[in-house]
Coordinates of C-alpha atoms and ligand atoms in Angstrom, one line a residue:
X18 CA 139.3 356.7 125.6
X19 CA 142.6 356.9 123.7
X20 CA 145.2 359.3 125.0
X21 CA 142.6 361.7 126.3
X22 CA 142.2 361.7 130.0
X23 CA 138.6 361.7 131.2
X24 CA 137.8 365.3 132.3
X25 CA 135.8 365.6 135.5
X26 CA 134.3 368.9 136.5
X27 CA 133.0 369.3 140.1
X28 CA 130.6 372.1 140.6
X29 CA 131.0 373.7 144.1
X30 CA 134.0 373.9 146.4
X31 CA 132.1 373.0 149.6
X32 CA 132.7 369.9 151.7
X33 CA 131.3 367.5 149.1
X34 CA 133.0 368.9 146.1
X35 CA 136.4 369.2 147.7
X36 CA 136.2 365.7 149.2
X37 CA 135.4 364.2 145.7
X38 CA 138.3 366.2 144.2
X39 CA 140.6 365.1 147.0
X40 CA 139.6 361.4 146.6
X41 CA 140.0 361.5 142.8
X42 CA 143.4 363.2 143.0
X43 CA 144.8 361.1 145.7
X44 CA 143.6 357.7 144.5
X45 CA 144.3 358.3 140.8
X46 CA 146.4 361.4 140.4
X47 CA 147.3 361.0 136.8
X48 CA 144.3 359.2 135.5
X49 CA 141.9 362.1 135.3
X50 CA 141.8 365.8 134.6
X51 CA 139.9 367.2 137.6
X52 CA 138.6 370.8 137.9
X53 CA 136.5 372.3 140.7
X54 CA 134.5 375.4 139.7
X55 CA 133.1 377.6 142.5
X56 CA 130.8 380.5 141.9
X57 CA 131.6 382.2 145.2
X58 CA 134.8 384.1 146.2
X59 CA 136.0 381.5 148.6
X60 CA 136.1 377.8 149.2
X61 CA 134.1 376.0 152.0
X62 CA 130.5 376.7 151.0
X63 CA 128.3 376.3 154.1
X64 CA 131.5 376.1 156.1
X65 CA 132.4 379.7 156.7
X66 CA 134.7 380.4 159.6
X67 CA 134.9 384.2 160.2
X68 CA 136.1 386.9 162.6
X69 CA 134.0 389.0 164.9
X70 CA 136.0 391.5 166.8
X71 CA 138.9 389.5 168.3
X72 CA 137.0 386.3 168.1
X73 CA 137.0 383.5 165.6
X74 CA 133.4 382.3 165.0
X75 CA 131.5 380.0 162.7
X76 CA 128.7 381.5 160.5
X77 CA 127.9 378.1 159.1
X78 CA 128.7 374.5 160.2
X79 CA 129.8 374.6 163.9
X80 CA 129.7 371.2 165.4
X81 CA 131.3 367.8 164.7
X82 CA 128.1 365.9 165.5
X83 CA 129.7 363.0 167.4
X84 CA 133.4 362.3 167.1
X85 CA 132.9 358.5 166.9
X86 CA 133.7 357.4 163.4
X87 CA 133.4 361.0 162.0
X88 CA 135.7 361.6 159.0
X89 CA 135.6 365.3 159.8
X90 CA 136.9 364.6 163.3
X91 CA 139.6 362.3 161.8
X92 CA 140.9 365.1 159.5
X93 CA 140.6 367.8 162.1
X94 CA 142.6 365.8 164.6
X95 CA 145.2 364.6 162.1
X96 CA 145.9 368.2 161.0
X97 CA 146.1 369.4 164.6
X98 CA 143.0 371.6 164.3
X99 CA 141.4 370.6 167.6
X100 CA 143.5 372.8 169.9
X101 CA 144.3 376.5 169.8
X102 CA 146.0 379.1 172.0
X103 CA 143.1 381.4 171.1
X104 CA 139.7 380.8 172.7
X105 CA 137.1 379.4 170.3
X106 CA 133.4 379.1 169.9
X107 CA 132.0 376.6 172.4
X108 CA 135.3 375.5 173.7
X109 CA 133.2 375.3 176.8
X110 CA 129.5 375.6 176.4
X111 CA 128.0 374.0 179.4
X112 CA 127.7 376.6 182.0
X113 CA 124.9 377.5 184.4
X114 CA 121.6 377.7 182.5
X115 CA 119.0 380.3 183.5
X116 CA 115.6 379.9 182.1
X117 CA 113.5 383.0 182.0
X118 CA 109.9 383.4 180.9
X119 CA 109.1 386.4 178.7
X120 CA 107.7 388.4 181.5
X121 CA 111.0 388.2 183.3
X122 CA 110.0 385.6 185.8
X123 CA 112.3 382.7 186.5
X124 CA 111.2 379.3 185.4
X125 CA 111.9 376.8 188.1
X126 CA 114.4 374.0 187.4
X127 CA 111.8 371.5 188.4
X128 CA 109.5 372.7 185.5
X129 CA 112.2 373.2 182.9
X130 CA 113.8 369.8 183.6
X131 CA 110.6 367.9 183.8
X132 CA 109.3 369.3 180.5
X133 CA 112.6 369.0 178.8
X134 CA 112.8 365.4 179.9
X135 CA 109.3 364.8 178.5
X136 CA 110.3 366.5 175.2
X137 CA 113.6 364.4 175.0
X138 CA 111.6 361.2 175.6
X139 CA 109.2 362.1 172.8
X140 CA 112.1 362.8 170.4
X141 CA 114.0 359.7 171.4
X142 CA 110.9 357.7 170.7
X143 CA 110.4 359.4 167.3
X144 CA 114.1 358.7 166.5
X145 CA 113.8 355.1 167.6
X146 CA 116.4 355.6 170.3
X147 CA 116.2 354.0 173.7
X148 CA 118.2 356.7 175.4
X149 CA 119.4 356.0 178.9
X150 CA 118.7 359.0 181.0
X151 CA 121.3 360.3 183.4
X152 CA 119.8 359.9 186.8
X153 CA 118.4 363.1 188.0
X154 CA 115.5 364.4 190.0
X155 CA 113.2 364.6 187.0
X156 CA 114.3 361.7 184.9
X157 CA 113.8 358.8 187.3
X158 CA 113.0 355.4 186.0
X159 CA 109.4 356.1 186.7
X160 CA 109.1 359.2 184.6
X161 CA 111.2 357.6 181.9
X162 CA 108.7 354.8 181.6
X163 CA 105.7 357.1 181.9
X164 CA 107.1 359.4 179.2
X165 CA 107.7 356.5 176.9
X166 CA 104.1 355.4 177.4
X167 CA 103.0 358.9 176.5
X168 CA 105.1 358.8 173.4
X169 CA 103.5 355.5 172.2
X170 CA 100.1 356.8 172.9
X171 CA 100.8 360.1 171.1
X172 CA 101.9 358.2 168.0
X173 CA 98.7 356.1 168.0
X174 CA 96.5 359.2 168.4
X175 CA 98.3 360.9 165.6
X176 CA 98.0 358.0 163.3
X177 CA 94.3 357.5 163.8
X178 CA 93.7 361.3 163.4
X179 CA 95.8 361.7 160.3
X180 CA 94.7 358.4 158.8
X181 CA 97.2 356.0 157.3
X182 CA 97.4 358.0 154.0
X183 CA 99.1 361.0 155.4
X184 CA 102.2 360.6 157.5
X185 CA 102.3 362.1 160.9
X186 CA 104.6 365.0 161.4
X187 CA 107.0 365.5 164.3
X188 CA 105.1 368.7 165.2
X189 CA 101.7 367.0 165.6
X190 CA 103.2 364.1 167.4
X191 CA 105.0 366.4 169.9
X192 CA 101.9 368.4 170.6
X193 CA 99.9 365.3 171.1
X194 CA 102.4 364.1 173.6
X195 CA 102.1 367.3 175.6
X196 CA 98.3 367.1 175.6
X197 CA 98.4 363.5 176.9
X198 CA 100.9 364.5 179.5
X199 CA 98.6 367.3 180.6
X200 CA 95.6 364.9 180.5
X201 CA 97.5 362.7 183.0
X202 CA 99.0 365.3 185.3
X203 CA 97.1 368.5 184.7
X204 CA 94.2 368.4 187.1
X205 CA 94.2 370.9 189.8
X206 CA 97.5 372.4 188.7
X207 CA 98.1 376.1 188.9
X208 CA 97.3 377.7 185.5
X209 CA 100.6 379.6 185.5
X210 CA 102.5 376.4 185.8
X211 CA 100.7 375.1 182.7
X212 CA 101.7 378.2 180.9
X213 CA 105.3 377.8 181.9
X214 CA 105.3 374.2 180.9
X215 CA 103.9 375.1 177.5
X216 CA 106.6 377.8 177.1
X217 CA 109.4 375.4 178.0
X218 CA 108.0 372.8 175.6
X219 CA 107.8 375.5 172.9
X220 CA 111.4 376.4 173.7
X221 CA 112.5 372.8 173.1
X222 CA 110.5 372.8 169.8
X223 CA 112.5 375.9 168.8
X224 CA 115.8 374.1 169.5
X225 CA 114.5 371.3 167.3
X226 CA 113.7 373.8 164.5
X227 CA 117.3 374.9 164.4
X228 CA 118.6 371.3 164.5
X229 CA 116.5 370.2 161.6
X230 CA 116.0 373.6 159.7
X231 CA 112.3 372.8 159.5
X232 CA 110.9 376.2 160.2
X233 CA 107.6 374.6 161.1
X234 CA 107.8 371.1 162.8
X235 CA 104.5 370.2 161.4
X236 CA 106.2 369.9 158.0
X237 CA 108.9 367.5 159.4
X238 CA 108.1 363.9 158.5
X239 CA 107.8 361.6 161.6
X240 CA 109.0 358.3 160.0
X241 CA 112.2 359.8 158.5
X242 CA 113.5 360.7 161.9
X243 CA 114.1 357.0 162.5
X244 CA 116.4 356.7 159.4
X245 CA 118.5 359.7 160.4
X246 CA 121.8 358.5 161.9
X247 CA 124.0 360.2 164.4
X248 CA 127.6 359.5 165.2
X249 CA 128.5 358.4 168.6
X250 CA 130.5 360.2 171.2
X251 CA 131.0 363.8 172.2
X252 CA 130.0 366.7 170.0
X253 CA 132.8 369.3 169.7
X254 CA 133.7 372.4 167.8
X255 CA 136.9 372.9 165.9
X256 CA 139.5 375.0 167.6
X257 CA 141.2 376.3 164.5
X258 CA 137.9 376.8 162.7
X259 CA 135.8 374.5 160.5
X260 CA 137.4 376.1 157.5
X261 CA 140.8 374.5 158.4
X262 CA 139.3 371.1 157.4
X263 CA 138.3 372.2 153.9
X264 CA 141.5 374.1 153.4
X265 CA 143.4 370.9 154.2
X266 CA 141.4 369.0 151.5
X267 CA 142.1 371.8 149.0
X268 CA 145.8 372.0 149.8
X269 CA 146.7 368.7 148.3
X270 CA 145.0 369.3 145.0
X271 CA 147.3 370.1 142.0
X272 CA 147.7 373.9 141.6
X273 CA 145.0 375.4 139.4
X274 CA 142.4 372.7 140.1
X275 CA 140.1 375.1 141.9
X276 CA 138.6 377.9 139.9
X277 CA 137.1 380.6 142.2
X278 CA 134.5 383.0 140.8
X279 CA 133.3 380.5 138.1
X280 CA 129.5 380.5 138.2
X281 CA 127.8 377.7 136.2
X282 CA 124.7 379.0 134.4
X283 CA 123.9 376.1 132.2
X284 CA 124.8 372.4 132.1
X285 CA 124.2 370.9 128.7
X286 CA 124.1 367.1 128.6
X287 CA 123.2 364.4 126.1
X288 CA 120.8 361.8 127.4
X289 CA 120.5 360.5 123.9
X290 CA 123.4 359.3 121.8
X291 CA 125.8 362.1 120.8
X292 CA 127.9 360.4 118.2
X293 CA 131.6 360.2 118.7
X294 CA 133.1 358.5 121.6
X295 CA 135.9 361.0 121.9
X296 CA 133.8 364.2 122.1
X297 CA 132.8 365.5 125.5
X298 CA 129.2 364.7 126.3
X299 CA 128.7 367.6 128.8
X300 CA 129.2 371.3 128.2
X301 CA 129.3 373.8 131.0
X302 CA 128.4 377.5 130.4
X303 CA 129.6 380.1 132.9
X304 CA 128.6 383.7 133.6
X305 CA 131.1 385.9 131.8
X306 CA 133.6 383.1 131.1
X307 CA 134.5 380.5 128.5
X308 CA 132.7 377.2 128.3
X309 CA 134.2 374.0 129.5
X310 CA 133.6 370.6 128.0
X311 CA 133.6 367.5 130.3
X312 CA 133.1 363.8 130.4
X313 CA 131.6 363.9 133.9
X314 CA 130.2 366.6 136.0
X315 CA 129.6 366.2 139.8
X316 CA 126.9 368.7 140.9
X317 CA 127.2 369.6 144.6
X318 CA 125.1 372.8 144.7
X319 CA 122.6 373.0 147.7
X320 CA 119.1 371.6 147.5
X321 CA 118.0 375.2 147.8
X322 CA 119.8 376.0 144.6
X323 CA 118.4 372.9 142.9
X324 CA 114.9 373.9 144.0
X325 CA 115.3 377.3 142.4
X326 CA 117.1 376.1 139.3
X327 CA 115.2 373.0 138.1
X328 CA 111.8 374.4 137.3
X329 CA 110.6 375.0 133.8
X330 CA 112.3 378.0 132.3
X331 CA 114.8 378.4 135.2
X332 CA 116.6 375.1 134.8
X333 CA 120.3 374.9 135.2
X334 CA 120.1 371.8 133.1
X335 CA 119.6 371.4 129.4
X336 CA 117.6 369.3 128.8
X337 CA 115.9 369.6 132.1
X338 CA 116.3 366.9 134.7
X339 CA 113.8 364.0 134.5
X340 CA 110.7 364.1 136.6
X341 CA 111.9 361.5 139.2
X342 CA 114.6 364.0 140.1
X343 CA 112.5 367.2 140.0
X344 CA 109.8 365.6 142.0
X345 CA 112.2 364.5 144.7
X346 CA 113.8 368.0 144.7
X347 CA 110.5 369.7 145.2
X348 CA 109.2 367.3 147.8
X349 CA 112.2 367.4 150.1
X350 CA 112.5 370.2 152.7
X351 CA 115.3 372.8 152.7
X352 CA 115.0 375.4 155.5
X353 CA 116.9 378.4 156.7
X354 CA 118.9 378.5 160.0
X355 CA 120.9 381.6 160.9
X356 CA 123.3 382.5 163.7
X357 CA 123.4 385.9 165.3
X358 CA 126.5 387.1 167.1
X359 CA 126.3 390.1 169.4
X360 CA 129.1 392.0 171.1
X361 CA 128.3 392.8 174.7
X362 CA 129.7 396.2 175.7
X363 CA 130.1 397.2 179.3
X364 CA 132.1 399.7 181.2
X365 CA 135.4 398.1 182.3
X366 CA 134.4 398.4 186.0
X367 CA 131.0 397.0 185.4
X368 CA 131.5 393.8 183.5
X369 CA 128.4 391.7 183.3
X370 CA 128.7 387.9 183.5
X371 CA 126.1 386.9 181.0
X372 CA 124.5 383.5 181.7
X373 CA 123.4 380.8 179.3
X374 CA 120.0 382.4 179.0
X375 CA 117.2 380.2 177.9
X376 CA 114.1 382.1 176.8
X377 CA 110.6 380.7 177.3
X378 CA 107.9 382.5 175.3
X379 CA 104.3 381.9 176.0
X380 CA 101.7 381.4 173.3
X381 CA 101.4 384.7 171.4
X382 CA 97.9 385.4 172.7
X383 CA 99.1 385.0 176.3
X384 CA 98.2 387.7 178.9
X385 CA 101.9 387.7 179.8
X386 CA 103.0 388.7 176.3
X387 CA 106.0 391.0 176.5
X388 CA 105.7 393.8 174.0
X389 CA 109.3 394.7 174.1
X390 CA 110.1 391.4 172.3
X391 CA 109.9 391.6 168.5
X392 CA 108.0 388.8 166.8
X393 CA 111.2 387.5 165.1
X394 CA 112.8 386.8 168.5
X395 CA 109.8 384.9 169.9
X396 CA 111.0 381.6 168.6
X397 CA 114.6 381.9 169.7
X398 CA 115.5 379.5 172.4
X399 CA 118.6 380.9 173.9
X400 CA 121.2 383.7 174.0
X401 CA 124.6 382.7 175.5
X402 CA 128.3 383.6 175.5
X403 CA 130.2 381.6 172.9
X404 CA 132.5 380.4 175.7
X405 CA 132.8 381.1 179.4
X406 CA 133.8 384.8 179.9
X407 CA 133.3 385.7 176.3
X408 CA 131.8 389.1 175.5
X409 CA 130.3 387.6 172.3
X410 CA 126.8 386.2 172.6
X411 CA 125.1 383.8 170.2
X412 CA 121.5 383.0 169.2
X413 CA 120.2 380.6 166.6
X414 CA 117.2 381.4 164.4
X415 CA 115.1 379.2 162.1
X416 CA 112.3 379.5 159.5
X417 CA 110.7 382.8 158.8
X418 CA 112.3 384.5 161.8
X419 CA 115.7 383.5 160.4
X420 CA 114.8 385.0 157.0
X421 CA 113.6 388.2 158.6
X422 CA 116.8 388.6 160.5
X423 CA 118.6 388.8 157.2
X424 CA 116.6 391.8 156.1
X425 CA 117.3 393.9 159.2
X426 CA 120.1 396.5 159.5
X427 CA 122.7 396.1 162.3
X428 CA 121.2 399.1 164.1
X429 CA 117.7 397.5 164.1
X430 CA 119.1 394.3 165.4
X431 CA 121.0 396.0 168.2
X432 CA 118.0 398.1 169.2
X433 CA 115.4 395.4 169.2
X434 CA 117.5 392.7 170.8
X435 CA 118.7 394.9 173.6
X436 CA 115.3 396.2 174.6
X437 CA 113.9 392.6 174.5
X438 CA 116.8 391.1 176.5
X439 CA 116.7 393.9 179.1
X440 CA 113.0 393.6 179.5
X441 CA 113.4 389.9 180.2
X442 CA 116.5 389.9 182.5
X443 CA 115.9 393.0 184.5
X444 CA 112.2 393.9 184.1
X445 CA 111.8 395.3 187.6
X446 CA 114.7 397.6 187.2
X447 CA 113.9 399.8 184.2
X448 CA 116.3 402.5 185.5
X449 CA 119.4 400.2 185.3
X450 CA 121.7 400.5 182.4
X451 CA 121.1 396.9 181.6
X452 CA 123.1 395.1 179.0
X453 CA 124.3 396.9 175.8
X454 CA 125.3 395.5 172.5
X455 CA 127.9 397.3 170.4
X456 CA 128.1 395.2 167.3
X457 CA 126.1 392.5 165.5
X458 CA 126.9 389.9 162.9
X459 CA 124.6 387.4 161.4
X460 CA 124.7 384.8 158.7
X461 CA 122.6 385.2 155.6
X462 CA 122.1 381.7 154.2
X463 CA 118.5 382.2 153.1
X464 CA 119.1 385.1 150.7
X465 CA 122.5 384.2 149.5
X466 CA 121.8 383.0 145.9
X467 CA 124.6 380.4 146.1
X468 CA 122.8 378.6 148.9
X469 CA 119.1 379.7 149.3
X470 CA 118.8 378.1 152.7
X471 CA 120.9 376.1 155.3
X472 CA 120.3 372.4 155.2
X473 CA 117.9 369.6 154.2
X474 CA 115.2 367.8 156.0
X475 CA 112.6 365.2 155.1
X476 CA 109.3 367.0 154.7
X477 CA 105.9 365.4 155.2
X478 CA 105.1 364.0 151.8
X479 CA 108.7 363.0 151.0
X480 CA 110.9 360.2 152.3
X481 CA 114.4 358.8 152.4
X482 CA 113.7 357.5 148.9
X483 CA 113.8 361.0 147.7
X484 CA 117.3 361.6 149.2
X485 CA 118.4 358.4 147.3
X486 CA 116.8 359.7 144.1
X487 CA 118.8 362.8 144.4
X488 CA 122.0 360.8 144.3
X489 CA 121.2 358.8 141.1
X490 CA 123.6 359.7 138.3
X491 CA 122.3 360.5 134.8
X492 CA 121.5 359.5 132.2
X493 CA 119.5 356.5 133.5
X494 CA 119.4 354.6 130.3
X495 CA 122.1 354.4 127.8
X496 CA 121.3 354.3 124.1
X497 CA 124.1 353.2 121.8
X498 CA 126.9 355.8 121.8
X499 CA 125.7 357.6 124.9
X500 CA 128.2 358.2 127.7
X501 CA 127.5 357.1 131.2
X502 CA 127.8 359.2 134.3
X503 CA 127.4 362.5 132.6
X504 CA 125.8 364.2 135.5
X505 CA 126.5 363.0 139.0
X506 CA 125.2 364.4 142.3
X507 CA 126.9 364.9 145.6
X508 CA 126.2 367.1 148.6
X509 CA 124.6 366.9 152.0
X510 CA 121.1 366.4 150.5
X511 CA 122.1 363.3 148.6
X512 CA 122.9 361.2 151.7
X513 CA 120.0 359.2 153.0
X514 CA 121.0 358.9 156.6
X515 CA 123.5 361.7 157.2
X516 CA 121.9 364.5 155.3
X517 CA 122.2 368.1 156.7
X518 CA 125.8 367.6 158.0
X519 CA 129.3 368.1 157.0
X520 CA 130.1 364.4 157.3
X521 CA 127.1 363.6 155.2
X522 CA 128.5 365.9 152.5
X523 CA 131.9 364.3 152.9
X524 CA 130.5 360.7 152.5
X525 CA 128.6 361.8 149.4
X526 CA 131.8 363.2 147.8
X527 CA 133.6 359.9 148.5
X528 CA 130.6 358.0 147.1
X529 CA 130.7 359.8 143.7
X530 CA 134.5 359.7 143.4
X531 CA 134.4 355.9 144.0
X532 CA 131.7 355.6 141.5
X533 CA 134.0 357.1 138.9
X534 CA 137.0 355.1 140.0
X535 CA 135.1 351.9 139.7
X536 CA 133.6 352.9 136.4
X537 CA 137.1 353.2 134.9
X538 CA 138.5 350.2 136.6
X539 CA 135.6 348.0 135.6
X540 CA 135.9 349.2 132.1
X541 CA 132.6 350.7 131.2
X542 CA 129.2 351.8 131.8
X543 CA 127.4 348.5 131.6
X544 CA 127.5 348.3 135.4
X545 CA 125.1 351.1 135.6
X546 CA 122.8 350.2 132.8
X547 CA 119.3 349.8 134.2
Ligands
LIG603 C1 124.0 377.9 159.9 C2 124.5 376.5 159.6 C3 124.9 375.7 160.7 C4 125.3 374.4 160.4 N1 125.8 373.6 161.4 C5 126.3 372.4 161.2 C6 126.9 371.7 162.2 O1 127.0 372.2 163.4 N2 127.4 370.5 161.9 C7 127.4 369.9 160.7 O2 127.8 368.8 160.5 N3 126.8 370.6 159.7 C8 126.2 371.9 159.9 N4 125.7 372.6 158.9 C9 125.5 371.9 157.6 C10 126.8 371.9 156.7 O3 127.4 373.1 156.7 C11 126.4 371.4 155.3 O4 125.7 370.2 155.4 C12 127.6 371.1 154.4 O5 128.7 372.1 154.7 C13 127.2 371.1 153.0 O6 128.3 370.9 152.1 P1 128.0 370.7 150.6 O7 129.3 370.5 149.9 O8 126.9 369.6 150.4 O9 127.3 372.0 150.1 P2 127.8 373.5 150.0 O10 128.7 373.8 151.2 O11 126.6 374.4 149.8 O12 128.7 373.6 148.7 C14 128.2 373.9 147.4 C15 129.0 374.9 146.7 O13 128.4 375.2 145.4 C16 128.6 376.5 145.1 N5 127.7 376.9 144.1 C17 126.3 377.1 144.1 N6 125.8 377.4 142.9 C18 126.9 377.4 142.0 C19 127.0 377.6 140.6 N7 125.9 377.9 139.9 N8 128.2 377.5 140.0 C20 129.3 377.1 140.8 N9 129.2 376.9 142.1 C21 128.0 377.0 142.7 C22 128.4 377.2 146.4 O14 128.9 378.5 146.5 C23 129.0 376.3 147.4 O15 130.3 376.6 147.7 C24 125.3 373.9 159.1 C25 124.9 374.7 158.0 C26 124.5 376.0 158.3 C27 124.1 376.9 157.2
LIG604 C1 130.6 384.2 155.1 O1 131.4 385.0 155.9 C2 131.6 386.3 155.4 C3 132.5 387.0 156.4 O2 133.6 386.3 156.7 C4 130.4 387.0 155.2 O3 130.6 388.3 154.5 C5 129.4 386.2 154.3 O4 128.1 386.9 154.3 C6 129.2 384.8 155.0 N1 128.3 384.0 154.2 C7 127.0 383.8 154.6 C8 126.2 383.1 153.6 O5 126.5 384.1 155.7

């Protein structure tokens, strides 16, 4: 390489990009020239801590999904981000749950706990977990075993119906489970009870839609659920905001490393020999800015952006990515999940304590259909204060409902949500003032061109192999004179077992930084040939 330091350009200042830059700069400060180019006006990407009235809230990543072994937890605790004088989102989130059916009737605890336990058993089975239930009325040893039996039977039924060629989906497996449960327990039951059971089951499916971002669970691959890994321990939120973690990673980079407002529009690379060893093999073109030449580029843009920018004619890459990449990109799932925050207004002398409201909607053709509820709220599972005594309420949305939410004005949201909620929590008292919302804020991950969705899932028709394929650096084969590791990939969607999370993005950033560190220590590209 002579005197020239290898130049590494990282595209995207989200968790993956900043982690890679951090690792490169701390492990080998003077070996490389490192740049991070970010199209947006801020760092963090899908981590977007924001303000709503006096409260600090998260529009993107919210939870550390299990503190055990989590690198995000390790950083947050090391920098003192886990406590704050100010209240924060979900500092306490386990208060009294009230489950209300759409016609305003209360769903009994017996029904909601039993059906939720059935649902959890089905998901545990799908995920290959043998979860130990806490002992409660509805999760006795007996029902636990019965539910596991139902799950096994449901999978068998799904497999014989779908045939071996097509993989079962989580959606069809779950519904099969409910059918079998009803087959065993349904006789002679009150029809209203069946309806409520179905509504609570659907509510649990809706929670699962927001966990996975699969707008439709019938597009979520059954077998991939077993590969997905979760960290152990408690799930917590970050008192000082999720952004404090990425700010910390950025703070140790040499000044000038991060370029904000630099949008890459074309990545030119050379999968065939390009002549001189000392010329840069990759050229980045930006919107309204100069080009940058590089030895290595680490692409961390979302799978949503890759889906939109790898097709013929629209490709970010020149030449376009090879088919093994574009096929994996188009097969994998990338859905939209959005959060909606509402400010509860009430006269000072009439403060309403809002419960953790779970909403159970019946099938859309049900006789109990509540016309005050707009279609885009009918698959929302809950509305609850962001912490005890907070005046800020939060709902999660997925799929086409989440996308529709992005198109509404604040007034439309306030209007439609308040009539829906009032019709459900005080239906018999139309004269009462009910609850009023004064302000709304929602995320817009689906329509933001820098994300085009929220996180990845393994869709029916794809598999963990596709996540691995996304991580493979290019070019694959190295003709004489061709440089290795021209284009590398990091980001949540490139991690086979921790995709969709911030720690998955973190691990992927480390993986690509280490790939480069090894590449230079081991003295060449032959390691990666073939
Ligand atoms: C609503 C929501 C809730 C979530 N909840 C959780 C949670 O509770 N726990 C959890 O662990 N994870 C959660 N996640 C997922 C988590 O936020 C992501 O997995 C993670 O932040 C992804 O990081 P990344 O670096 O892979 O990608 P990104 O954060 O998307 O970073 C990529 C960057 O590339 C930039 N970019 C795009 N195009 C270009 C271009 N052409 N040129 C230059 N730059 C470009 C983008 O602006 C972005 O900053 C949530 C996500 C969302 C949306
Ligand atoms: C990130 O937060 C800012 C407000 O702090 C908001 O304007 C922006 O729309 C958010 N991004 C997304 C994609 O929701």
